[in-house]
Coordinates of C-alpha atoms and ligand atoms in Angstrom, one line a residue:
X1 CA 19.6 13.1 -42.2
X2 CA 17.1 10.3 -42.1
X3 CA 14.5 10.6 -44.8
X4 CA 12.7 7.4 -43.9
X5 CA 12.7 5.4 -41.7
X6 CA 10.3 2.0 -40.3
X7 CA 10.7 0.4 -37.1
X8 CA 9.8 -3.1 -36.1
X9 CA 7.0 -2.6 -39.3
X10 CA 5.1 -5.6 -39.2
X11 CA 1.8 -6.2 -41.4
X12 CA -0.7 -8.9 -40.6
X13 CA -3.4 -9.9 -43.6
X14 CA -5.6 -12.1 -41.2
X15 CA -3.4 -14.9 -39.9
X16 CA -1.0 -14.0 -42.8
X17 CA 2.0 -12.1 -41.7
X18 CA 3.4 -10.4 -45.2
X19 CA 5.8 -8.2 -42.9
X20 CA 7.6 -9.5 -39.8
X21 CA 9.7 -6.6 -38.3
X22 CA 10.9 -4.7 -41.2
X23 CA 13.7 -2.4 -40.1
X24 CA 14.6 -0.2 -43.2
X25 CA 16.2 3.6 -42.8
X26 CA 17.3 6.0 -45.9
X27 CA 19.2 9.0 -45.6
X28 CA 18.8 12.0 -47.2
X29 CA 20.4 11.7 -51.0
X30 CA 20.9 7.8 -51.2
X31 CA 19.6 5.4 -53.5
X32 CA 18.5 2.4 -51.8
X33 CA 17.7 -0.9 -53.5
X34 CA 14.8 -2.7 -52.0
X35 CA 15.1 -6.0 -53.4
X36 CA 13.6 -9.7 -52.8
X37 CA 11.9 -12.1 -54.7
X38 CA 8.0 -11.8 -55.9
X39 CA 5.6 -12.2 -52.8
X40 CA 8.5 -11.1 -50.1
X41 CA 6.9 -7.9 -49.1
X42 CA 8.7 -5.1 -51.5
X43 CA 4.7 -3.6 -52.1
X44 CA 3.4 -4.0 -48.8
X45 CA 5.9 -1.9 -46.9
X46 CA 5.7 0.5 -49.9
X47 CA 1.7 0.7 -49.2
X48 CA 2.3 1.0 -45.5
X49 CA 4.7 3.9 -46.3
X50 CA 2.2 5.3 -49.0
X51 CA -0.8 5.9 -45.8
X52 CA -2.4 3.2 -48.2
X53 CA -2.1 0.3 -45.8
X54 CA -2.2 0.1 -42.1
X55 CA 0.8 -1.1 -39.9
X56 CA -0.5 -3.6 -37.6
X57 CA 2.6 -2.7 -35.3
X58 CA 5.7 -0.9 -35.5
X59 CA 6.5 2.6 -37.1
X60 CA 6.7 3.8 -40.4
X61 CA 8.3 7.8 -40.8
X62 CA 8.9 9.9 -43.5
X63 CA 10.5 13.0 -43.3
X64 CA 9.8 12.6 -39.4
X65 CA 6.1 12.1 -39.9
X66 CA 3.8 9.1 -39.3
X67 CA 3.2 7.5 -42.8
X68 CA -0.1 7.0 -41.6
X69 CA -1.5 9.9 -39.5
X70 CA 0.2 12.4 -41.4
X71 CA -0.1 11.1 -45.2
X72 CA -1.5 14.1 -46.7
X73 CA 1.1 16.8 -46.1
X74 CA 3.7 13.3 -46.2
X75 CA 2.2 12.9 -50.2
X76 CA 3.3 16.9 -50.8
X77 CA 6.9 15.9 -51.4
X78 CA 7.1 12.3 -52.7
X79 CA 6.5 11.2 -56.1
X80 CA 5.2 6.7 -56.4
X81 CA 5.4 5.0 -59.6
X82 CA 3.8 1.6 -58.7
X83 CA 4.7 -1.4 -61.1
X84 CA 1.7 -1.3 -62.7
X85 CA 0.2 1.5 -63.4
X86 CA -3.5 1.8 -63.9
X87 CA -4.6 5.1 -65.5
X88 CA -8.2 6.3 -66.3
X89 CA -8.8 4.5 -70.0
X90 CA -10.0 8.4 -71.5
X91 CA -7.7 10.4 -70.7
X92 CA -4.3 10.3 -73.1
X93 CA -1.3 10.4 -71.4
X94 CA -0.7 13.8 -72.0
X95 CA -3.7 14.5 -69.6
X96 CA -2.3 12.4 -67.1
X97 CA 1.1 13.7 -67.1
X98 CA -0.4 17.2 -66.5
X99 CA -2.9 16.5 -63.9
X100 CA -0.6 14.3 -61.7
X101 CA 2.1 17.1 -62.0
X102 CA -1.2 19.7 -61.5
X103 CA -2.1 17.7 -58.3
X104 CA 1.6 18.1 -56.9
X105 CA 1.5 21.6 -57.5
X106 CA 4.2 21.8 -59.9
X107 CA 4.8 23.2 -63.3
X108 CA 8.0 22.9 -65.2
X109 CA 6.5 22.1 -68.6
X110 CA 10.3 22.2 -69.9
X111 CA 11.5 19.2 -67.5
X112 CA 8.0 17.3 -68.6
X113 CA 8.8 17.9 -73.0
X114 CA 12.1 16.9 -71.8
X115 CA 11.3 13.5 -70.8
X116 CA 8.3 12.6 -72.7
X117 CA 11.2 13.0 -76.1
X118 CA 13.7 11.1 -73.9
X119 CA 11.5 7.9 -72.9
X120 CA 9.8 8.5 -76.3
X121 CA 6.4 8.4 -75.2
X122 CA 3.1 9.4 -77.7
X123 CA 1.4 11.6 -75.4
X124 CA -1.7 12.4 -77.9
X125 CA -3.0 8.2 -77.0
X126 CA -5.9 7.6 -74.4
X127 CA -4.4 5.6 -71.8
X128 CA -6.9 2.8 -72.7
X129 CA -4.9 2.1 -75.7
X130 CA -1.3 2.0 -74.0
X131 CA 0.7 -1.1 -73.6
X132 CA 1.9 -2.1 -70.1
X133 CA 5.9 -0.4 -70.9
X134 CA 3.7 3.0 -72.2
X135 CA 1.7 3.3 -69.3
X136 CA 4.6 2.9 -66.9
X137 CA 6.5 5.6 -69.5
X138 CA 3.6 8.0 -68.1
X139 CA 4.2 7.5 -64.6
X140 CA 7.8 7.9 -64.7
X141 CA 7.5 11.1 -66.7
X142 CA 5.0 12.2 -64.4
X143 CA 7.0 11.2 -60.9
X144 CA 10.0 12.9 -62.7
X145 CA 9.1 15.6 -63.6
X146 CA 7.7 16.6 -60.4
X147 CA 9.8 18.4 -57.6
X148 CA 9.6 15.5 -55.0
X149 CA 12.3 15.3 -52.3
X150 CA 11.4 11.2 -52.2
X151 CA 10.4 9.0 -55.2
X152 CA 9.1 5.8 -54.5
X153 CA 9.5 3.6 -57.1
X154 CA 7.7 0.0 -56.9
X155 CA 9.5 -2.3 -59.7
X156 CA 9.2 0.9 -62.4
X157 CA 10.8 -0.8 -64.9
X158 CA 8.5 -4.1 -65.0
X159 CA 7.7 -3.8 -69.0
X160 CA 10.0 -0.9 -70.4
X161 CA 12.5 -2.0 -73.0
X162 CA 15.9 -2.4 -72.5
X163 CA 16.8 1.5 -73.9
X164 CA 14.2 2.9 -71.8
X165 CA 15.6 1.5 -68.8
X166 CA 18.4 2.8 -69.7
X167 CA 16.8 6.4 -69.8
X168 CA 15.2 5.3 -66.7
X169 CA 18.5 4.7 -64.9
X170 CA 19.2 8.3 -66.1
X171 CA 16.4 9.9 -64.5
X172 CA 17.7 7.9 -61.2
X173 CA 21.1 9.5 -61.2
X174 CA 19.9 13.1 -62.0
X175 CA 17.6 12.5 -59.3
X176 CA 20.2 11.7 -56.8
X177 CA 22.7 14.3 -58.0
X178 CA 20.1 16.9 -57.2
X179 CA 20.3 15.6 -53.6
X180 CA 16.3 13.5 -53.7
X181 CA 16.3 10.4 -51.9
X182 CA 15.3 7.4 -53.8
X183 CA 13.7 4.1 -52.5
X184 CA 13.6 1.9 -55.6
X185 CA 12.2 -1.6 -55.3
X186 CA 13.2 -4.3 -57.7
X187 CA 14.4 -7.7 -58.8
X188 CA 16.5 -6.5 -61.2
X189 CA 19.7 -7.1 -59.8
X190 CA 21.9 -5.5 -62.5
X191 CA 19.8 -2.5 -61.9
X192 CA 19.8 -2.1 -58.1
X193 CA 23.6 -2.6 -58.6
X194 CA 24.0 0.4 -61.3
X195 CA 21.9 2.5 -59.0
X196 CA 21.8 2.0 -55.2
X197 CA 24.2 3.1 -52.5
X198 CA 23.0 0.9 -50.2
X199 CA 20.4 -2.2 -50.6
X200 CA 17.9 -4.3 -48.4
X201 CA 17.2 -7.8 -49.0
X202 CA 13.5 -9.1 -48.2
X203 CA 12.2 -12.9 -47.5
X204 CA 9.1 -13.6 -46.2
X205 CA 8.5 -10.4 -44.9
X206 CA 11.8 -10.3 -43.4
X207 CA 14.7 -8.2 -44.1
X208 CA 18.0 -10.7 -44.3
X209 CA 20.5 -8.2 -45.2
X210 CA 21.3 -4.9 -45.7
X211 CA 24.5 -2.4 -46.3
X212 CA 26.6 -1.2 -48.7
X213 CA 27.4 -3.3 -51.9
X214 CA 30.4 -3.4 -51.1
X215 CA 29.9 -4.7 -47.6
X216 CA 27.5 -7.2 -48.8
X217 CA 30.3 -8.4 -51.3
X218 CA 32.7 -9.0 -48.3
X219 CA 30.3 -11.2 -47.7
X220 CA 30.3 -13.2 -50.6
X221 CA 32.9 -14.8 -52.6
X222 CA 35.4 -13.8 -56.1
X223 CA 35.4 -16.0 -58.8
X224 CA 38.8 -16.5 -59.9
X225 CA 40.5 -18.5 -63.0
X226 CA 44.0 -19.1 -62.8
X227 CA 46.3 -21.3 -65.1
X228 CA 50.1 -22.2 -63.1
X229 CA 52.9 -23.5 -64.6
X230 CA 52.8 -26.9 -62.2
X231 CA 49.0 -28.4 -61.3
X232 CA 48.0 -27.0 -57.9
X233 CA 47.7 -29.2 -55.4
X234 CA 45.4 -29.5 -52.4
X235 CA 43.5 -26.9 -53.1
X236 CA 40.0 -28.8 -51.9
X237 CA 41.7 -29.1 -48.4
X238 CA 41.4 -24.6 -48.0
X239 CA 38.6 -23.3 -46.4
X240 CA 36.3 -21.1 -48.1
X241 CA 36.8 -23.0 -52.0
X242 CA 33.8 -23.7 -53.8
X243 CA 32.9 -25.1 -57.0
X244 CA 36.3 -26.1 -58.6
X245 CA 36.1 -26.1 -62.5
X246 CA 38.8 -27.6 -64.6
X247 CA 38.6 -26.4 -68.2
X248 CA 40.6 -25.0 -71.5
X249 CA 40.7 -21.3 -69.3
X250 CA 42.1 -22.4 -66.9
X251 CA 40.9 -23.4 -63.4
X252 CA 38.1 -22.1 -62.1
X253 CA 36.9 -21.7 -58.5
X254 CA 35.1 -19.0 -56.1
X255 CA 36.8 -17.9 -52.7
X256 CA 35.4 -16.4 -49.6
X257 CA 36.3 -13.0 -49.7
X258 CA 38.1 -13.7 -45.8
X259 CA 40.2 -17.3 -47.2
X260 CA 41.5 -15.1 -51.0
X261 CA 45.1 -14.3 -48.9
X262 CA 45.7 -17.7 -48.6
X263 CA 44.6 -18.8 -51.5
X264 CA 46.3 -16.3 -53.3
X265 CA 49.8 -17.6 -51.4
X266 CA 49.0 -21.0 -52.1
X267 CA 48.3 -21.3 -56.1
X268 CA 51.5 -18.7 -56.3
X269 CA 53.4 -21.4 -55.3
X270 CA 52.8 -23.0 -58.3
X271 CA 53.8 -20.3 -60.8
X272 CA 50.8 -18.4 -62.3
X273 CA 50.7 -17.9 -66.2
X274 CA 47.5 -16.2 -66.1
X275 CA 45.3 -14.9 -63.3
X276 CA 41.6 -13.7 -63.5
X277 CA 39.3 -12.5 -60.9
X278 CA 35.8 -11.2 -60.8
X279 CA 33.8 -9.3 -58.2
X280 CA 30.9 -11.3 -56.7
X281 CA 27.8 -9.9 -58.5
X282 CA 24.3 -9.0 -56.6
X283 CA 23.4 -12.6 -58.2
X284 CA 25.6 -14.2 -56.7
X285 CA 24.9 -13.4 -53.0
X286 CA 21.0 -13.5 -53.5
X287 CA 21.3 -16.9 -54.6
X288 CA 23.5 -18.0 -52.5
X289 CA 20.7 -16.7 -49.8
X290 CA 18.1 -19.0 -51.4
X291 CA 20.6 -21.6 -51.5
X292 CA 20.9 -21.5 -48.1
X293 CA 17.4 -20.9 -47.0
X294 CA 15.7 -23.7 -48.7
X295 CA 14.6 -22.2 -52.3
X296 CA 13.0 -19.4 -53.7
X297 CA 9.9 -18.7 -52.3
Ligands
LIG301 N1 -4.3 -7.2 -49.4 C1 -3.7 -8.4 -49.1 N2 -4.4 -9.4 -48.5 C2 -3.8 -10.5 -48.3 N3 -2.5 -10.8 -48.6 C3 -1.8 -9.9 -49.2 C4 -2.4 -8.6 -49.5 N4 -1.4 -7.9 -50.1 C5 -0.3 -8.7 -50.2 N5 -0.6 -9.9 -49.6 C6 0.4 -11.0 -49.5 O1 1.6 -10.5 -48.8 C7 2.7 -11.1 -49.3 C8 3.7 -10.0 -49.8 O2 3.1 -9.4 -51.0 P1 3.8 -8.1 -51.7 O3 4.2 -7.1 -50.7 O4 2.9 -7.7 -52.8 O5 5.2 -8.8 -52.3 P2 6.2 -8.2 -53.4 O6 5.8 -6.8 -53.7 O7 7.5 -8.3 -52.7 O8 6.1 -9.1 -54.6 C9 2.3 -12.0 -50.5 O9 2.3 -13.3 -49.9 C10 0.9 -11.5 -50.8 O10 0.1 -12.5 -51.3
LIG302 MG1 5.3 -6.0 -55.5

């Protein structure tokens, strides 16, 4: 069932186009990693799903409603934690955490204790005096402890400390164990890659890829090492071999995921003493789209 879905989305600031056709869908229970670099359009499609912004053409639904039109009874069941939060300087976070919980008509005080302990958050402080990582701790214990069916999470983790994000990451999982759909924006790769079923790739207001990570690894290359008995020739005349290394491991080289049969049969001809491959990481293939593409923007 699709939870969200934008069609042909496109956002116009003046002359400016930050979104040029954005085609993203999310089905009920996934995780989906919304990733690009800064400036590629991540919050503007957010906002334009939020009701906060406009489209300037195309379609943006959630849970079969206009994003727009229909924002108010759209807000009932989603939960947003923005990058950075801004919350009102007198109230402590305590207070926050209650009224945005309040405001979603919620109450499950046990779920709320539960994650203040677990992301270790001083309630009893006026907002004015939290750092940037505290007053994102509020928001994710707020979004979290609500009963949303959608979270919408705008680079959450942008200032939290390396064992928050690991509770973070937590929160993710229970979330999408209990069957809520999650749209988490980022440019943390290593994150999107613990978390996401499926990912989307903005530049420039455009998305360039999008599937599973496993599909978008068939696209992209294995790093091997290998160490053979005799040296392997000829190995620069394959297709699909990049960036030969020659060093105490061993030699060291990435395939195209489509050439590695050949490759395989080629280097075995030269009697393999040791043999080491790696998955392509997230990294790998988004640089390799900048590469491509003439930089990051
Ligand atoms: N209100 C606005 N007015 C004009 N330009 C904007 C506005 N909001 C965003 N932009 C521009 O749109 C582009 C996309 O921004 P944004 O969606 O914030 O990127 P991201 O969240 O991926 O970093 C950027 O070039 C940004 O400067
Ligand atoms: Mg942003």
């Amino acid at each position: 069932m699709s939870v969200l879905k934008t069609t042909n989305l496109t956002k116009k600031f003046g002359k400016f186009t930050a979104l040029d056709g954005i085609n993203i869908e999310l089905m009920k229970g996934e995780v989906f990693g919304f990733i690009g670099p800064n400036g590629a359009g991540k919050s503007t499609t957010i906002r334009v799903l939020l009701g906060i912004l406009k489209a300037t053409t195309g379609e943006a639904k959630i849970f079969g409603k206009d994003a727009w039109i229909d924002a108010v009874e759209i807000h009932k069941r989603i939960a947003y934690v923005p990058g950075d939060v801004n919350l009102w300087p007198n109230l402590t976070g305590g207070e926050v955490i209650d009224l945005f919980v309040k405001l979603r008509g919620g109450n499950h005080k046990s779920r709320r204790e539960e994650l203040i302990k677990k992301f270790d958050l001083d309630t009893s402080k006026k907002c004015r005096t939290y750092s940037k990582g505290n007053r994102q701790k509020v928001a994710l214990v707020a979004a979290f402890s609500s009963e949303a069916d959608l979270y919408i999470l705008d680079e959450p983790t942008s200032g939290l400390d390396p064992l928050m994000e690991q509770v973070f990451q937590e929160c993710v999982l229970e979330a999408k164990n209990a069957g809520k759909t999650v749209l988490l924006s980022s440019h943390i790769l290593s994150e999107v890659e613990k978390l996401c079923d499926r990912v989307g790739i903005i530049r420039q207001g455009k998305i360039i890829e999008t599937g599973s990570l496993s599909e978008l690894r068939h696209l992209t290359r294995t790093n091997l090492i290998v160490k053979t008995k005799r040296p392997i020739t000829a190995l620069h005349e394959f297709r699909g071999v990049h960036e030969v290394v020659e060093n105490d491991a061993g030699l060291s080289f990435q395939v195209d995921s489509e050439e590695l049969d050949l490759i395989i049969k080629h280097i075995g001809q030269f009697g393999i003493l040791k043999l080491e491959s790696s998955p392509p990481t997230l990294e790998d293939l988004f640089m390799r789209h900048y590469e491509n593409k003439g930089g990051v923007s």
